């Protein structure tokens, strides 16, 4: 290629880039013009009409229309053609099922006279104005109502698909404008009905407040309202919780006077966070200690919510006494700690396995020492897969007894260790539920040496008995 040809190619590319830039500037101008015209649009149809007119005229697209889908059928809403000002440009139309399906899936649809589906699409125009050669359909939705724009062209050289991105921008702009119109209409309607609603609801509100107060008075949980920490209201349960005789002993007191000193900084921060939050938004439950009028420490859980009354922020607090629950939780914790220590330090092999498949959940140090298996390596693996039971029938005996009685005591069985050696074990087991799933808690003692010693003793006893028998019969 000569330098002249290269230069011509570069000029051609520059011209294409320049045309593209001009096209983009033109599209920006159209969008700006449409946005300006939208300012005077008060209805959904006016918005669509502005878009159709501008697109049809400035992009020389002969026919533009908006359809809505009702009962799975397309119905014409409005249309425009720069070729004619006559109404009812479209005489009749029929959309095939495959096109309607793509529209329902929010897919952009394009087809022209070269495509098979073109013949299935029926839309009759005034023939003197337009005989369409291609169609572009762009779906959109307004408040869950499906609609679509249709653009029809009758010039094969004028490819309307190149405008797809631009048209989608304009449609998005129109959709936002229509949404705003609908919102304004909704606000106006709501405002028009507001006075009537307020009048109708005032009496209901009064009755509701009376019922709410009665409900609060009957609640077993303590409820109080404070403003800047000063108690303004409390229900009978609060009086009982704080060991007062009457509400007069508590009204006007600072709520922090009843919070244990070691908790006050934390509770003050929570009050600050509640006041900075949204109205009626309830803070997360907090557990802390309070001190009653009689000096008794109690453990409570509380949650507060900010509300606006008489021009000021207040906080409603719901309090529940959990002293007894915390006592039992501590007992359970201590019991769990005892179990953990016994589990970890016992010299016998202790294991927790699933009842259904024998998978190991946890083993103790004694199990590791006796079997040779590490806790981390054995978790999730079935005892059958590891061949720990030298005779699998022994496990079947165990499972049957557990399912029948819930426990097994002193089951003798042979167990195979990691190194392949066999030991004799004495197992006791219980069924326990973990998160609703049956598990086995088993304790196994290595009695190999004991069994061997018993066998030696038994052998010696038999020998001695035979000697004694022979001495009693010397001539035999």
Short mmCIF file of N, CA and C in Angstrom, two decimals, residues 229-305:
data_model
loop_
_atom_site.label_atom_id
_atom_site.label_comp_id
_atom_site.label_asym_id
_atom_site.label_seq_id
_atom_site.Cartn_x
_atom_site.Cartn_y
_atom_site.Cartn_z
N UNK A 229 -32.94 11.00 80.58
CA UNK A 229 -32.61 10.17 81.72
C UNK A 229 -33.59 10.25 82.87
N UNK A 230 -34.48 11.25 82.88
CA UNK A 230 -35.43 11.43 83.98
C UNK A 230 -36.70 10.61 83.70
N UNK A 231 -37.06 9.75 84.64
CA UNK A 231 -38.22 8.86 84.46
C UNK A 231 -39.51 9.68 84.51
N UNK A 232 -40.35 9.55 83.46
CA UNK A 232 -41.60 10.30 83.38
C UNK A 232 -42.82 9.39 83.49
N UNK A 233 -42.67 8.14 83.09
CA UNK A 233 -43.79 7.20 83.16
C UNK A 233 -43.24 5.80 83.44
N UNK A 234 -44.01 5.00 84.16
CA UNK A 234 -43.66 3.61 84.38
C UNK A 234 -44.92 2.81 84.67
N UNK A 235 -44.88 1.52 84.34
CA UNK A 235 -46.04 0.67 84.59
C UNK A 235 -45.87 -0.06 85.93
N UNK A 236 -46.93 -0.73 86.41
CA UNK A 236 -46.85 -1.42 87.71
C UNK A 236 -45.70 -2.43 87.80
N UNK A 237 -45.37 -3.08 86.65
CA UNK A 237 -44.29 -4.07 86.68
C UNK A 237 -42.95 -3.43 87.01
N UNK A 238 -42.77 -2.15 86.62
CA UNK A 238 -41.53 -1.44 86.95
C UNK A 238 -41.44 -1.17 88.44
N UNK A 239 -42.57 -0.82 89.03
CA UNK A 239 -42.61 -0.58 90.48
C UNK A 239 -42.19 -1.85 91.22
N UNK A 240 -42.71 -2.98 90.78
CA UNK A 240 -42.37 -4.25 91.42
C UNK A 240 -40.91 -4.62 91.18
N UNK A 241 -40.42 -4.41 89.95
CA UNK A 241 -39.04 -4.77 89.62
C UNK A 241 -38.05 -4.01 90.48
N UNK A 242 -38.29 -2.70 90.66
CA UNK A 242 -37.34 -1.85 91.39
C UNK A 242 -37.66 -1.79 92.89
N UNK A 243 -38.58 -2.65 93.34
CA UNK A 243 -38.91 -2.79 94.76
C UNK A 243 -39.35 -1.47 95.40
N UNK A 244 -40.24 -0.77 94.66
CA UNK A 244 -40.81 0.47 95.20
C UNK A 244 -42.22 0.18 95.71
N UNK A 245 -42.74 1.07 96.53
CA UNK A 245 -44.11 0.93 97.02
C UNK A 245 -45.10 1.57 96.06
N UNK A 246 -44.76 2.76 95.57
CA UNK A 246 -45.62 3.48 94.63
C UNK A 246 -44.75 4.07 93.53
N UNK A 247 -45.41 4.53 92.46
CA UNK A 247 -44.69 5.14 91.34
C UNK A 247 -44.05 6.46 91.74
N UNK A 248 -44.57 7.11 92.82
CA UNK A 248 -44.01 8.40 93.26
C UNK A 248 -42.57 8.27 93.73
N UNK A 249 -42.18 7.07 94.14
CA UNK A 249 -40.80 6.84 94.58
C UNK A 249 -39.83 6.81 93.39
N UNK A 250 -40.38 6.66 92.18
CA UNK A 250 -39.53 6.49 90.99
C UNK A 250 -39.65 7.65 89.99
N UNK A 251 -40.85 8.22 89.85
CA UNK A 251 -41.05 9.33 88.91
C UNK A 251 -40.14 10.50 89.29
N UNK A 252 -39.45 11.03 88.28
CA UNK A 252 -38.55 12.16 88.51
C UNK A 252 -37.13 11.75 88.85
N UNK A 253 -36.93 10.45 89.12
CA UNK A 253 -35.57 9.97 89.40
C UNK A 253 -34.82 9.75 88.07
N UNK A 254 -33.48 9.82 88.15
CA UNK A 254 -32.64 9.55 86.97
C UNK A 254 -32.48 8.04 86.82
N UNK A 255 -32.73 7.56 85.63
CA UNK A 255 -32.67 6.12 85.40
C UNK A 255 -31.29 5.55 85.68
N UNK A 256 -30.24 6.39 85.56
CA UNK A 256 -28.88 5.92 85.80
C UNK A 256 -28.64 5.61 87.27
N UNK A 257 -29.52 6.15 88.16
CA UNK A 257 -29.39 5.84 89.59
C UNK A 257 -29.64 4.37 89.86
N UNK A 258 -30.35 3.70 88.93
CA UNK A 258 -30.70 2.29 89.13
C UNK A 258 -29.81 1.35 88.33
N UNK A 259 -28.83 1.91 87.60
CA UNK A 259 -27.89 1.09 86.83
C UNK A 259 -26.65 0.86 87.68
N UNK A 260 -26.21 -0.41 87.77
CA UNK A 260 -25.01 -0.73 88.55
C UNK A 260 -23.83 0.10 88.05
N UNK A 261 -23.00 0.65 88.95
CA UNK A 261 -21.92 1.57 88.56
C UNK A 261 -21.03 1.04 87.44
N UNK A 262 -20.69 -0.26 87.47
CA UNK A 262 -19.77 -0.81 86.47
C UNK A 262 -20.38 -0.86 85.07
N UNK A 263 -21.69 -0.64 84.96
CA UNK A 263 -22.38 -0.70 83.66
C UNK A 263 -22.75 0.69 83.13
N UNK A 264 -22.57 1.74 83.92
CA UNK A 264 -23.14 3.04 83.56
C UNK A 264 -22.57 3.64 82.29
N UNK A 265 -21.26 3.55 82.09
CA UNK A 265 -20.66 4.12 80.88
C UNK A 265 -21.22 3.47 79.62
N UNK A 266 -21.35 2.15 79.67
CA UNK A 266 -21.87 1.41 78.51
C UNK A 266 -23.33 1.79 78.23
N UNK A 267 -24.14 1.91 79.29
CA UNK A 267 -25.56 2.23 79.11
C UNK A 267 -25.75 3.66 78.63
N UNK A 268 -24.94 4.58 79.11
CA UNK A 268 -25.01 5.97 78.63
C UNK A 268 -24.72 6.04 77.13
N UNK A 269 -23.76 5.24 76.66
CA UNK A 269 -23.43 5.20 75.24
C UNK A 269 -24.60 4.63 74.44
N UNK A 270 -25.26 3.62 74.97
CA UNK A 270 -26.41 3.03 74.28
C UNK A 270 -27.57 4.01 74.18
N UNK A 271 -27.79 4.78 75.24
CA UNK A 271 -28.84 5.82 75.21
C UNK A 271 -28.53 6.86 74.14
N UNK A 272 -27.26 7.25 74.07
CA UNK A 272 -26.84 8.23 73.05
C UNK A 272 -27.07 7.69 71.65
N UNK A 273 -26.75 6.43 71.43
CA UNK A 273 -26.95 5.80 70.11
C UNK A 273 -28.43 5.70 69.77
N UNK A 274 -29.27 5.40 70.77
CA UNK A 274 -30.71 5.31 70.54
C UNK A 274 -31.27 6.66 70.14
N UNK A 275 -30.83 7.72 70.80
CA UNK A 275 -31.32 9.07 70.49
C UNK A 275 -30.88 9.53 69.10
N UNK A 276 -29.75 9.02 68.63
CA UNK A 276 -29.27 9.42 67.30
C UNK A 276 -29.87 8.56 66.19
N UNK A 277 -30.64 7.51 66.55
CA UNK A 277 -31.24 6.62 65.56
C UNK A 277 -32.59 7.13 65.09
N UNK A 278 -33.26 6.30 64.30
CA UNK A 278 -34.57 6.66 63.75
C UNK A 278 -35.65 6.49 64.81
N UNK A 279 -36.75 7.26 64.63
CA UNK A 279 -37.89 7.14 65.54
C UNK A 279 -38.46 5.72 65.47
N UNK A 280 -38.85 5.23 66.63
CA UNK A 280 -39.50 3.92 66.79
C UNK A 280 -38.56 2.74 66.48
N UNK A 281 -37.34 3.04 66.09
CA UNK A 281 -36.39 1.94 65.83
C UNK A 281 -35.86 1.43 67.17
N UNK A 282 -36.14 0.15 67.45
CA UNK A 282 -35.78 -0.40 68.76
C UNK A 282 -34.32 -0.84 68.75
N UNK A 283 -33.62 -0.47 69.82
CA UNK A 283 -32.21 -0.84 69.96
C UNK A 283 -32.09 -2.33 70.26
N UNK A 284 -30.94 -2.93 69.96
CA UNK A 284 -30.74 -4.35 70.28
C UNK A 284 -30.84 -4.60 71.79
N UNK A 285 -31.24 -5.82 72.15
CA UNK A 285 -31.32 -6.19 73.56
C UNK A 285 -29.96 -6.06 74.23
N UNK A 286 -29.97 -5.50 75.44
CA UNK A 286 -28.75 -5.37 76.23
C UNK A 286 -28.96 -6.06 77.57
N UNK A 287 -27.94 -6.74 78.03
CA UNK A 287 -27.98 -7.38 79.34
C UNK A 287 -27.03 -6.64 80.29
N UNK A 288 -27.55 -6.23 81.43
CA UNK A 288 -26.71 -5.56 82.42
C UNK A 288 -27.37 -5.66 83.79
N UNK A 289 -26.70 -5.15 84.80
CA UNK A 289 -27.21 -5.23 86.17
C UNK A 289 -27.80 -3.90 86.62
N UNK A 290 -28.92 -4.00 87.35
CA UNK A 290 -29.54 -2.82 87.95
C UNK A 290 -29.57 -3.01 89.48
N UNK A 291 -29.80 -1.90 90.18
CA UNK A 291 -29.88 -1.93 91.64
C UNK A 291 -31.24 -1.39 92.04
N UNK A 292 -32.00 -2.15 92.82
CA UNK A 292 -33.33 -1.73 93.24
C UNK A 292 -33.25 -0.70 94.37
N UNK A 293 -34.40 -0.16 94.71
CA UNK A 293 -34.44 0.82 95.82
C UNK A 293 -33.94 0.21 97.12
N UNK A 294 -34.09 -1.10 97.27
CA UNK A 294 -33.65 -1.78 98.49
C UNK A 294 -32.21 -2.28 98.39
N UNK A 295 -31.51 -1.89 97.31
CA UNK A 295 -30.11 -2.23 97.19
C UNK A 295 -29.83 -3.61 96.61
N UNK A 296 -30.86 -4.30 96.15
CA UNK A 296 -30.67 -5.64 95.59
C UNK A 296 -30.20 -5.54 94.14
N UNK A 297 -29.17 -6.32 93.80
CA UNK A 297 -28.68 -6.36 92.43
C UNK A 297 -29.49 -7.38 91.63
N UNK A 298 -29.96 -6.96 90.47
CA UNK A 298 -30.70 -7.86 89.59
C UNK A 298 -30.12 -7.79 88.18
N UNK A 299 -30.16 -8.91 87.50
CA UNK A 299 -29.69 -8.95 86.11
C UNK A 299 -30.91 -8.79 85.21
N UNK A 300 -30.83 -7.86 84.26
CA UNK A 300 -31.99 -7.60 83.39
C UNK A 300 -31.53 -7.58 81.92
N UNK A 301 -32.52 -7.73 81.02
CA UNK A 301 -32.28 -7.44 79.60
C UNK A 301 -33.25 -6.34 79.21
N UNK A 302 -32.75 -5.38 78.43
CA UNK A 302 -33.58 -4.21 78.12
C UNK A 302 -33.36 -3.78 76.67
N UNK A 303 -34.41 -3.14 76.13
CA UNK A 303 -34.33 -2.60 74.78
C UNK A 303 -35.08 -1.27 74.78
N UNK A 304 -34.49 -0.27 74.11
CA UNK A 304 -35.11 1.06 74.08
C UNK A 304 -35.46 1.51 72.68
N UNK A 305 -36.46 2.39 72.58
CA UNK A 305 -36.86 2.96 71.28
C UNK A 305 -37.16 4.44 71.46
#
